[in-house]
Coordinates of N, CA and C in Angstrom, one line a residue:
X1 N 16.7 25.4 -27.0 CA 17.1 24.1 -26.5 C 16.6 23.9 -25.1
X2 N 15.8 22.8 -24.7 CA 15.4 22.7 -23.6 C 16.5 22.1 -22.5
X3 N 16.4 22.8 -21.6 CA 17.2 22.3 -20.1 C 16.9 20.9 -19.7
X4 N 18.2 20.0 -19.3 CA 18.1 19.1 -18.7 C 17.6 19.1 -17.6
X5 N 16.8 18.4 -17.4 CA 16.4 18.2 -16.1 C 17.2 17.8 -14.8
X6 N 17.6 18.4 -13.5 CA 18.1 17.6 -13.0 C 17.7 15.8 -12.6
X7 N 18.7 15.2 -12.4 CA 18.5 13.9 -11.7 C 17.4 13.8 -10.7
X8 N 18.0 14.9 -9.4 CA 17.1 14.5 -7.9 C 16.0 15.0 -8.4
X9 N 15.8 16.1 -9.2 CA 14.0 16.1 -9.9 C 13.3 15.1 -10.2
X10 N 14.1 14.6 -11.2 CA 13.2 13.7 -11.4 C 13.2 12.3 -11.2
X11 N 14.3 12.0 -10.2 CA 13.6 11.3 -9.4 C 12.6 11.2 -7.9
X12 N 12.5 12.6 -7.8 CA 11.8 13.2 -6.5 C 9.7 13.1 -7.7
X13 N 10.3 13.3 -8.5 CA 8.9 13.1 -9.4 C 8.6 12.1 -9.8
X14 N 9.2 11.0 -9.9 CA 9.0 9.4 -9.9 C 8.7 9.2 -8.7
X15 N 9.3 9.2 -7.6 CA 8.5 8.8 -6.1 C 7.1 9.5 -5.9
X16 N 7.2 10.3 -6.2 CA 6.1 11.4 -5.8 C 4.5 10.1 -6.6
X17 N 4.8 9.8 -8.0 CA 4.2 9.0 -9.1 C 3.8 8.0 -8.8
X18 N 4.8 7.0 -8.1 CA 5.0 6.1 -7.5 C 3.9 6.2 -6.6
X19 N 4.2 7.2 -5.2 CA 2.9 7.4 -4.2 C 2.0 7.8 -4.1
X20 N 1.5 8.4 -5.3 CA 0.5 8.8 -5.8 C -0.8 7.4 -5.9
X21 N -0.3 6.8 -7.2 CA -0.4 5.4 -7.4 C -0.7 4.3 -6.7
X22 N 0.3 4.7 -5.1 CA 0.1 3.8 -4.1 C -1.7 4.1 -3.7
X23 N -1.3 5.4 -3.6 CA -2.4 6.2 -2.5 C -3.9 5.8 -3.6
X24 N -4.2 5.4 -4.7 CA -4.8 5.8 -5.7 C -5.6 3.8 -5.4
X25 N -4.7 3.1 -5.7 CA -4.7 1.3 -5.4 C -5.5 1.4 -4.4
X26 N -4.8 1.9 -3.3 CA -5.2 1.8 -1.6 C -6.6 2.3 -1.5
X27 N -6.8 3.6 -1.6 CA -7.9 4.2 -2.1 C -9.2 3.5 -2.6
X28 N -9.0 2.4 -4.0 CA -10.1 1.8 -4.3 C -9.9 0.7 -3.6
X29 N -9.1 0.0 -3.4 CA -9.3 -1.4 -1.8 C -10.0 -1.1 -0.7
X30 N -9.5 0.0 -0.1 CA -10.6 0.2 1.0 C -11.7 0.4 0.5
X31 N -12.3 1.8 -0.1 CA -13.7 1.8 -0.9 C -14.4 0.3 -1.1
X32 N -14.0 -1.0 -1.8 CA -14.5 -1.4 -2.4 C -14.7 -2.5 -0.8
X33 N -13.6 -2.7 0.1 CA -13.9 -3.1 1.2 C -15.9 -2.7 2.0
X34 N -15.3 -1.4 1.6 CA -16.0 -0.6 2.5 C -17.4 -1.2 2.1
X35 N -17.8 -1.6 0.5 CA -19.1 -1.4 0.0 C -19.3 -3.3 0.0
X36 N -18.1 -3.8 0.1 CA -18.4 -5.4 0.1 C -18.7 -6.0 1.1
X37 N -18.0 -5.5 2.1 CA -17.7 -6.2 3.6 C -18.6 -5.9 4.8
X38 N -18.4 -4.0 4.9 CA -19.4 -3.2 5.6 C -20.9 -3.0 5.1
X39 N -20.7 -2.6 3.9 CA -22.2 -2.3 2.9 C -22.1 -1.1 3.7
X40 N -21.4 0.0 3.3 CA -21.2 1.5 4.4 C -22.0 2.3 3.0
X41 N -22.5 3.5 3.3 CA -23.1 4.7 2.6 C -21.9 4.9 2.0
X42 N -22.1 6.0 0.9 CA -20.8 6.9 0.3 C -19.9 8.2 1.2
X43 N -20.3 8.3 2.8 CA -19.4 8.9 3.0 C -18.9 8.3 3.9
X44 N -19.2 6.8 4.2 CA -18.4 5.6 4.9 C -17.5 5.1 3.9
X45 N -17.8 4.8 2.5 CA -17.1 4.5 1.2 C -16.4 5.0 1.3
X46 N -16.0 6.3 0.8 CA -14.8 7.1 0.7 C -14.1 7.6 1.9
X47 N -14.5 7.9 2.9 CA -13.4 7.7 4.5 C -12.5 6.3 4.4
X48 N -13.7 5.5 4.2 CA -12.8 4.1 4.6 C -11.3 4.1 3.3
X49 N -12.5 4.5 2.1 CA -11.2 4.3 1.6 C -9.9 5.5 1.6
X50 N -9.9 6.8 2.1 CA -9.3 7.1 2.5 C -8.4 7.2 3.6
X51 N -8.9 6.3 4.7 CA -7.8 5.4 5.6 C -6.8 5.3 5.1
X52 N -7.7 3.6 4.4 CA -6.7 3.0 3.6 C -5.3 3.3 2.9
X53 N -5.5 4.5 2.2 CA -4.7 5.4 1.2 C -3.9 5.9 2.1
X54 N -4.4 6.4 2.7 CA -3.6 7.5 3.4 C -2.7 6.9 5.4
X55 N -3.5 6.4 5.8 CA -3.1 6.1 6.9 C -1.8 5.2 7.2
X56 N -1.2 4.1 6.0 CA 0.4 4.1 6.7 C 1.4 5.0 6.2
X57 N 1.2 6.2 5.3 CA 2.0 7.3 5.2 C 1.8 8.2 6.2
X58 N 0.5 8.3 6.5 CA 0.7 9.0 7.9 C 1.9 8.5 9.0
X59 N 1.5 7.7 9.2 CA 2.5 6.8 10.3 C 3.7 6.7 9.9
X60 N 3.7 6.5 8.4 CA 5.5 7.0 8.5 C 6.1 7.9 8.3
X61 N 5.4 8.9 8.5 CA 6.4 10.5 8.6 C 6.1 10.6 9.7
X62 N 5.1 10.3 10.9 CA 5.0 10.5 12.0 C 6.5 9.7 13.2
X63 N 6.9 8.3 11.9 CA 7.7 7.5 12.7 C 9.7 8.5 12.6
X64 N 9.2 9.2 11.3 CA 10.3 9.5 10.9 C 10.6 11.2 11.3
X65 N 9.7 11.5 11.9 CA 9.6 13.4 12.4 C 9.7 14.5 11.6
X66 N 9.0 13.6 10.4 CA 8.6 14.5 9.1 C 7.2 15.5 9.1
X67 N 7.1 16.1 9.9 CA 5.8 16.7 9.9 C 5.5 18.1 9.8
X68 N 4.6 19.0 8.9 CA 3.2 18.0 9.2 C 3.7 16.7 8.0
X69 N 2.6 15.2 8.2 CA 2.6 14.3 7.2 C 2.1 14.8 5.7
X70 N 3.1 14.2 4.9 CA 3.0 14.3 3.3 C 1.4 15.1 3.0
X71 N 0.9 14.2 3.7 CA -0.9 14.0 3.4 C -1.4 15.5 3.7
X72 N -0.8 15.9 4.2 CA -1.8 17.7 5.0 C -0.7 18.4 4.3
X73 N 0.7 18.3 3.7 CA 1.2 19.4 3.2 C 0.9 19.3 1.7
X74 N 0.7 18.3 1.0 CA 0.4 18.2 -0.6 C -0.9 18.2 -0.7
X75 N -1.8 18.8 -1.1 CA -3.1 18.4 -1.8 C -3.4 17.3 -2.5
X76 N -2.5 16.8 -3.2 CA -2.8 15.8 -4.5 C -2.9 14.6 -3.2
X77 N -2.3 14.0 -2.2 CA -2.7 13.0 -1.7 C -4.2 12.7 -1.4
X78 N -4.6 14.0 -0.8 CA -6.4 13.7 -0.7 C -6.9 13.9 -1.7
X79 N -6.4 14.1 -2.8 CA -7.5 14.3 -3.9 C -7.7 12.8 -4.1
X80 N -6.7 12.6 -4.8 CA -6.0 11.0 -5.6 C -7.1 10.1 -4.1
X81 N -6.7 9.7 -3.2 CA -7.5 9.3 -2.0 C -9.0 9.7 -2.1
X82 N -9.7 10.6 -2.2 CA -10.9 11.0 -2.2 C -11.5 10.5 -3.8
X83 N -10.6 11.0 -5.1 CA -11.2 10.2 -6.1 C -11.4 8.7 -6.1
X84 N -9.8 8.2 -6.1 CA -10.5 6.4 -5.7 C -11.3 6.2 -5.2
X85 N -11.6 6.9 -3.9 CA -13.2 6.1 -2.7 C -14.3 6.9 -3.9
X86 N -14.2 7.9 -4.4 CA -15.8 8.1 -5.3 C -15.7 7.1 -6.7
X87 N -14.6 6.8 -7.1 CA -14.6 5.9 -8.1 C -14.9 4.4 -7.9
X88 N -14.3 4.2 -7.0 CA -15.3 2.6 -6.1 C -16.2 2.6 -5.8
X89 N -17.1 3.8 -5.4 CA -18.5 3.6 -5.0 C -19.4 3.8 -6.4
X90 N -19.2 4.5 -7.3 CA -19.3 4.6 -8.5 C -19.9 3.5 -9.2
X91 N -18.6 2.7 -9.2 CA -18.2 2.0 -10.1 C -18.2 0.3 -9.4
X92 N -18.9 0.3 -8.3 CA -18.8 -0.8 -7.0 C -19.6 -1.5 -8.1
X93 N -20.7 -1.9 -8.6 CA -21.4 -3.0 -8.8 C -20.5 -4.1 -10.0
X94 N -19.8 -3.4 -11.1 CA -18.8 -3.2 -12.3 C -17.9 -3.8 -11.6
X95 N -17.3 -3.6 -10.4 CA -15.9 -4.5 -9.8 C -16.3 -5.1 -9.2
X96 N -17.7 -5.4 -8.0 CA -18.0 -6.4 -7.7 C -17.9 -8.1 -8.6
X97 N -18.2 -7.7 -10.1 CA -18.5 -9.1 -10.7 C -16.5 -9.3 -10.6
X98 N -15.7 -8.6 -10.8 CA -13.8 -8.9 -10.7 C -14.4 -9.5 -9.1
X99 N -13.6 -10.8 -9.1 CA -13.6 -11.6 -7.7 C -12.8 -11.0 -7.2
X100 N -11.6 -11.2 -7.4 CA -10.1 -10.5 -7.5 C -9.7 -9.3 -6.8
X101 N -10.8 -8.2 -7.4 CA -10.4 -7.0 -7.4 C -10.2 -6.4 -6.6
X102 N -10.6 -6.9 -5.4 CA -10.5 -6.1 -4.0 C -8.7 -6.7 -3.8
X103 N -8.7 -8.0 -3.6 CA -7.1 -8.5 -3.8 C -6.2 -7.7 -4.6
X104 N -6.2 -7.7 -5.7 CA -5.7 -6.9 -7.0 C -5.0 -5.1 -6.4
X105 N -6.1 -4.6 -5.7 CA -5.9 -3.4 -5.2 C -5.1 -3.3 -4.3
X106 N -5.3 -4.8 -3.8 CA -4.1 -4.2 -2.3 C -2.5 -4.5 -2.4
X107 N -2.9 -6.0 -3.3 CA -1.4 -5.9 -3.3 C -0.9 -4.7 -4.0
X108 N -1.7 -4.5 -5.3 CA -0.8 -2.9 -6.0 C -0.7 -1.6 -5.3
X109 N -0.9 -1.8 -4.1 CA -0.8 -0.7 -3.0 C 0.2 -1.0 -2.2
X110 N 0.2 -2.0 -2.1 CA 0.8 -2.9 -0.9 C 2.9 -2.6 -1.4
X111 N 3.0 -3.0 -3.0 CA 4.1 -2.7 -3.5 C 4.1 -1.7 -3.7
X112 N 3.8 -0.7 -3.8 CA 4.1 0.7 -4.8 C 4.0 1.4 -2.8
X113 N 3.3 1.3 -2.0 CA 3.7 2.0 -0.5 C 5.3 1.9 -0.6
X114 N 5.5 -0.1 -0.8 CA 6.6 -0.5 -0.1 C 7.5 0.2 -0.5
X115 N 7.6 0.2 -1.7 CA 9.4 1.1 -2.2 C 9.2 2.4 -2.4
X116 N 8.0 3.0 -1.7 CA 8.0 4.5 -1.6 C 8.4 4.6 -0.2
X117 N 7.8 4.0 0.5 CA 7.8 4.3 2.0 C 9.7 4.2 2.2
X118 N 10.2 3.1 1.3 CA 11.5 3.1 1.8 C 12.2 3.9 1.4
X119 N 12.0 4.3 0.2 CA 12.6 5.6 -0.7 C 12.6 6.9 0.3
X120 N 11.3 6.8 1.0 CA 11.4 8.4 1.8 C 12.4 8.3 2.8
X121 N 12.0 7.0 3.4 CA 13.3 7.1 5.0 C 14.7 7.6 4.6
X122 N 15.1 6.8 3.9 CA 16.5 6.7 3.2 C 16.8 8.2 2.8
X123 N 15.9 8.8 2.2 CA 15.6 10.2 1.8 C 15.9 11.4 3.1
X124 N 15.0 10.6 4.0 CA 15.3 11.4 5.3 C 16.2 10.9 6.2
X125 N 17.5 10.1 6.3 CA 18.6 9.9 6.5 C 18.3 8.7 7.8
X126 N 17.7 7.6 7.3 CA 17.3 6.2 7.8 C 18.1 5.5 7.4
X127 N 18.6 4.2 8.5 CA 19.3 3.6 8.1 C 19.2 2.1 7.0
X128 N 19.7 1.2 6.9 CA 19.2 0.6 6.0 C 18.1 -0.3 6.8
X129 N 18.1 -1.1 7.8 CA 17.0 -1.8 8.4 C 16.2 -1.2 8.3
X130 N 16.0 0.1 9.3 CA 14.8 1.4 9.5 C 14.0 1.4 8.1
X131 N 15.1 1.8 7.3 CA 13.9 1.7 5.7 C 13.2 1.0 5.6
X132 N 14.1 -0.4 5.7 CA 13.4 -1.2 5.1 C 11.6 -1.8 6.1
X133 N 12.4 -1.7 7.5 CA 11.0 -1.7 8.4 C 9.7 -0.6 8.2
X134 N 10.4 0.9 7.6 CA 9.3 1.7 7.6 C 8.7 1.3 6.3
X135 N 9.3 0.8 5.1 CA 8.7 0.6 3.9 C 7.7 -0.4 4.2
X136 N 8.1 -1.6 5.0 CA 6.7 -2.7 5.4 C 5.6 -1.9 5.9
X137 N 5.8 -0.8 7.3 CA 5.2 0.1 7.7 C 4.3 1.1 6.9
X138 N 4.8 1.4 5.7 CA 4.2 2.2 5.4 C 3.2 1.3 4.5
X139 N 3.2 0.3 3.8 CA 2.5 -0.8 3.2 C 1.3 -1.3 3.8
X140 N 1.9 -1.6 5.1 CA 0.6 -2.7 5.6 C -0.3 -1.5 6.7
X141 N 0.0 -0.5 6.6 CA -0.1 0.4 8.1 C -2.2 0.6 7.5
X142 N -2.5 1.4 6.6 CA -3.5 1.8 6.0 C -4.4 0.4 5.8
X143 N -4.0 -0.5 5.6 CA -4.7 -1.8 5.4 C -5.3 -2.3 6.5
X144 N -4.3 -2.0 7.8 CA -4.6 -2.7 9.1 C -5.4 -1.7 9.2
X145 N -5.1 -0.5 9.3 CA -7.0 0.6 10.1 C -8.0 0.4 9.6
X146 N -7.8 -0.2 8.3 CA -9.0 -0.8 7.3 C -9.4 -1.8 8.0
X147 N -8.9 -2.9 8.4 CA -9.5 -3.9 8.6 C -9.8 -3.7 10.5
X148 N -9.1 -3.0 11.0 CA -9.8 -2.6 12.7 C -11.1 -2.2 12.3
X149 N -11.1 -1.2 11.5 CA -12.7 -0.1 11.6 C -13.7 -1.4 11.0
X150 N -13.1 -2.2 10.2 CA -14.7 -3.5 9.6 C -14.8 -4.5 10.3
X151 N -14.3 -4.3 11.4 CA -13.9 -5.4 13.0 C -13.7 -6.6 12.1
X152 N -12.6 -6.8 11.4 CA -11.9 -8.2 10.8 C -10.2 -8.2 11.4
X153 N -10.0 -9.4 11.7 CA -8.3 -9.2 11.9 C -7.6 -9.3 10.9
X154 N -7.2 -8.0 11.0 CA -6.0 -7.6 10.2 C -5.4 -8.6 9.5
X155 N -5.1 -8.2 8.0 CA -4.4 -9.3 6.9 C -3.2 -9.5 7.6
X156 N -2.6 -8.4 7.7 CA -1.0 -8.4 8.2 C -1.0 -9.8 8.8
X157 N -1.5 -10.1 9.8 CA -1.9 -10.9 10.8 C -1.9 -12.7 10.9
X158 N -2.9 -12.3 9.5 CA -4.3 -13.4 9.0 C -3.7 -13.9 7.6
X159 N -3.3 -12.7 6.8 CA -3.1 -13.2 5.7 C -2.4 -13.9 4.9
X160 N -2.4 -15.0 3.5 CA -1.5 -15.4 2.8 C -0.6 -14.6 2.3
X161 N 0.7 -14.4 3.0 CA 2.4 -13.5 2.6 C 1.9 -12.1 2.6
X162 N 1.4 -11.2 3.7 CA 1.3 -9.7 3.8 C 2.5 -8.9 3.7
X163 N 2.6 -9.4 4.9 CA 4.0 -8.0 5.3 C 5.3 -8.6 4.8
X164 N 5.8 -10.0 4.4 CA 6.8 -10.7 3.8 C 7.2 -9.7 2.8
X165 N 5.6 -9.9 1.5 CA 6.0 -9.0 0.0 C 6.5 -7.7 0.4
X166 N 6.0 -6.9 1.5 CA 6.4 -5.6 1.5 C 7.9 -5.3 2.0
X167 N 8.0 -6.1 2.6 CA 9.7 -6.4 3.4 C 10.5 -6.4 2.3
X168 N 10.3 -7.5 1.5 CA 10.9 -8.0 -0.1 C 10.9 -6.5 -0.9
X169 N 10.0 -6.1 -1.1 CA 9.8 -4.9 -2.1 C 10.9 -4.1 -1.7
X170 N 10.8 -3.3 0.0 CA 11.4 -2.4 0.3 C 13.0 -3.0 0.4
X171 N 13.3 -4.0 0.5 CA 14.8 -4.2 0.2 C 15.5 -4.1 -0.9
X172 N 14.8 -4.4 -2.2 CA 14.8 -4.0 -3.3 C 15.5 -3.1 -3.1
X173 N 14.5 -1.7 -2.5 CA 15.5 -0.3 -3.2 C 16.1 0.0 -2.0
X174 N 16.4 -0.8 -1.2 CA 17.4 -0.1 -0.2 C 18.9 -1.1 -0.5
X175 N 19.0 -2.1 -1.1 CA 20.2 -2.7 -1.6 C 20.6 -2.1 -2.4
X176 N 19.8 -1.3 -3.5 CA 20.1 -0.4 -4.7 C 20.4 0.7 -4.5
X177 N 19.8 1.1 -3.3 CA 20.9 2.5 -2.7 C 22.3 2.3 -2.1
X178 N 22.4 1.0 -1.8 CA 23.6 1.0 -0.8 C 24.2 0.5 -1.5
X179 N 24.1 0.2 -3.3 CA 25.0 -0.1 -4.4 C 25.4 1.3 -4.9
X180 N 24.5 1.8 -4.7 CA 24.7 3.6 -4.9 C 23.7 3.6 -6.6
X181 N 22.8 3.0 -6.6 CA 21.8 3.3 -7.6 C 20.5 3.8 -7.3
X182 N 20.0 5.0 -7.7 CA 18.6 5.3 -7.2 C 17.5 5.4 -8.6
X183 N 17.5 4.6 -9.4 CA 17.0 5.0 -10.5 C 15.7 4.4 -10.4
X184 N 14.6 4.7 -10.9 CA 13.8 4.2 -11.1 C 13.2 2.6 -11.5
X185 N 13.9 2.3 -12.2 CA 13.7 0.8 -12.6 C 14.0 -0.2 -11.3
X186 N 14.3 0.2 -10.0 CA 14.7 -0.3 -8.7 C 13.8 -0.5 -8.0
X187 N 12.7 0.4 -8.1 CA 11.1 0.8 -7.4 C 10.5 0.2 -8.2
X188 N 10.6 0.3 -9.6 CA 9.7 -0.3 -9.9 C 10.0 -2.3 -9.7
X189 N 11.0 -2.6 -9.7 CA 11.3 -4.0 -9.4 C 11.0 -4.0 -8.4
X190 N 11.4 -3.4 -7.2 CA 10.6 -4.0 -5.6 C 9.5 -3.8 -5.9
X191 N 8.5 -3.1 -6.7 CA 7.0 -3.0 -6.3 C 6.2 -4.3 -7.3
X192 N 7.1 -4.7 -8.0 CA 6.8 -5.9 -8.5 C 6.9 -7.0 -8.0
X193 N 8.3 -7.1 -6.9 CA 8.3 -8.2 -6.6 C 7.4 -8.6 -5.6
X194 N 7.2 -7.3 -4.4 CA 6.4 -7.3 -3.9 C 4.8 -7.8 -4.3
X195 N 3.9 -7.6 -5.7 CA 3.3 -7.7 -5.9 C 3.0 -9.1 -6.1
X196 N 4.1 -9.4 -6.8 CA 3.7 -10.6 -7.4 C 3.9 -11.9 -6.2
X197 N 4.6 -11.5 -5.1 CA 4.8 -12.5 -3.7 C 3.5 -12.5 -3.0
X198 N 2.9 -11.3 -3.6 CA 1.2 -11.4 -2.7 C 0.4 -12.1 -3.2
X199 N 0.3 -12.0 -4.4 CA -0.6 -13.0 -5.3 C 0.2 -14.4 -5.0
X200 N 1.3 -14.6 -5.0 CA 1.5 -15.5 -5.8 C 0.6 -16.4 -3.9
X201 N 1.1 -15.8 -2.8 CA 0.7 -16.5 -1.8 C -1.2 -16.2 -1.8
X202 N -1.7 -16.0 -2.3 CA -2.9 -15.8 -2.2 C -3.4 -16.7 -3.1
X203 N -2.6 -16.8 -4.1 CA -3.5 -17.9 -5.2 C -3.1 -19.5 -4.8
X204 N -1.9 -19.4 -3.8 CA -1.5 -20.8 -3.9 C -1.6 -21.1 -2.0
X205 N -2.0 -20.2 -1.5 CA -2.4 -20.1 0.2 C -1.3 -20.3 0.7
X206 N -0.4 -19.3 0.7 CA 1.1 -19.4 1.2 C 1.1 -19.0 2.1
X207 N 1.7 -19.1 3.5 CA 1.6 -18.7 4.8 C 3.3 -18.2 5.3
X208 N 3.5 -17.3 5.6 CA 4.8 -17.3 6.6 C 4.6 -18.4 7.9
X209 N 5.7 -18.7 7.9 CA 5.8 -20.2 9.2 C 5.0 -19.8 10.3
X210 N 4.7 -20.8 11.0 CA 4.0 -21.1 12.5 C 4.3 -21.7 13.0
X211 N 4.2 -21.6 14.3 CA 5.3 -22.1 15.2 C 5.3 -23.8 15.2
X212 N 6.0 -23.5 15.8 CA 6.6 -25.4 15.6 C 5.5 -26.5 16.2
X213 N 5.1 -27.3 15.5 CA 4.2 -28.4 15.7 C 2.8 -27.6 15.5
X214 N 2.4 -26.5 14.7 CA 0.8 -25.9 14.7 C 1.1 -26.0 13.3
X215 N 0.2 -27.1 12.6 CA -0.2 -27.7 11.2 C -1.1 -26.9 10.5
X216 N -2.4 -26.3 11.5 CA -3.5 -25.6 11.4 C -3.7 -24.7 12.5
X217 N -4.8 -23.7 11.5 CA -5.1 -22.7 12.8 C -6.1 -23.5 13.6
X218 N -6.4 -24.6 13.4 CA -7.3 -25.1 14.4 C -6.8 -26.1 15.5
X219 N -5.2 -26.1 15.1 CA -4.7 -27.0 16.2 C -4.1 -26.2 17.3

């Protein structure tokens, strides 16, 4: 008869899945940045897109004094990171005709960081704001070095509903811990909701507010 598995296994193997997945999204968004925006070689391709992947997880074990970061103690992060950027450059001409696709990658990065990045804080005895701040953190952090290194300002910044969906996502599972549920179907709902808040402001040019009396960015 096979042994139950414990709980915190497997849920420590669902997050793990989860950020993998993040790292994997992020991974082909930068790449595909890399080859649409820059027009960079393949070992500009795959850096950039390993930024992307990897660089707001860096910063959040850096924010949280988790070190060394995830990224240098597990292997599978730079793998997963290093295959996306060769699978984008690959496969760059095939996703160029997806308009989308570059969009498509980030927000699915964008959710699946958010309720990982919050899952870890909370993990490492963060409070509930902190989570939820590092989980934005860990979402938009890789996207923003992406867009410094292609001298564009930053989505975070610029973009239709960036860092909002990620906020959204990571509260998701920080309300769900503080009901005392950590199950899986909780990550996966913030990384949905998150997802679908990006698109939904991307397809319909949704803006978080501006200040009072600015109609336009040209006023």
């Amino acid at each position: 008869m096979t042994a139950a598995v414990p709980a915190s296994t497997a849920a420590s193997t669902a997050a793990l899945v989860l950020d993998l997945a993040g790292t994997f999204a992020f991974a082909l968004n930068g790449a595909l940045t890399a080859v649409r925006v820059a027009r960079l070689d393949i070992v500009g391709v795959v850096t950039l897109g390993m930024i992307t992947a990897l660089g707001g997880g860096i910063l959040r074990d850096v924010l949280l004094g988790a070190l060394p970061p995830a990224t240098f103690s597990d292997w599978r992060y730079l793998l997963v990171a290093t295959a996306g950027g060769l699978l984008a450059f690959a496969l760059s001409r095939q996703l160029e005709r997806v308009s989308l696709s570059i969009t498509v990658f980030d927000a699915l990065g964008l959710g699946l960081f958010a309720v990982t990045g919050a899952t870890r804080a909370l993990d490492l005895g963060a409070g509930a704001g902190q989570a939820v701040l590092l989980g934005g953190i860990t979402a938009v952090g890789g996207g923003t070095l992406r867009d410094v290194l292609v001298r564009r300002i930053p989505s975070v910044l610029s973009s239709e509903l960036y860092a909002v969906p990620a906020l959204l996502g990571a509260l998701v599972v920080v309300v769900a811990d503080r009901l005392g549920s950590t199950a899986i179907t909780w990550s996966l709902a913030g990384a949905a909701l998150a997802f679908t808040v990006r698109m939904l402001g991307v397809g319909f040019r949704l803006n978080a507010p501006s200040p009072p009396g600015r109609r336009g960015t040209g006023d």
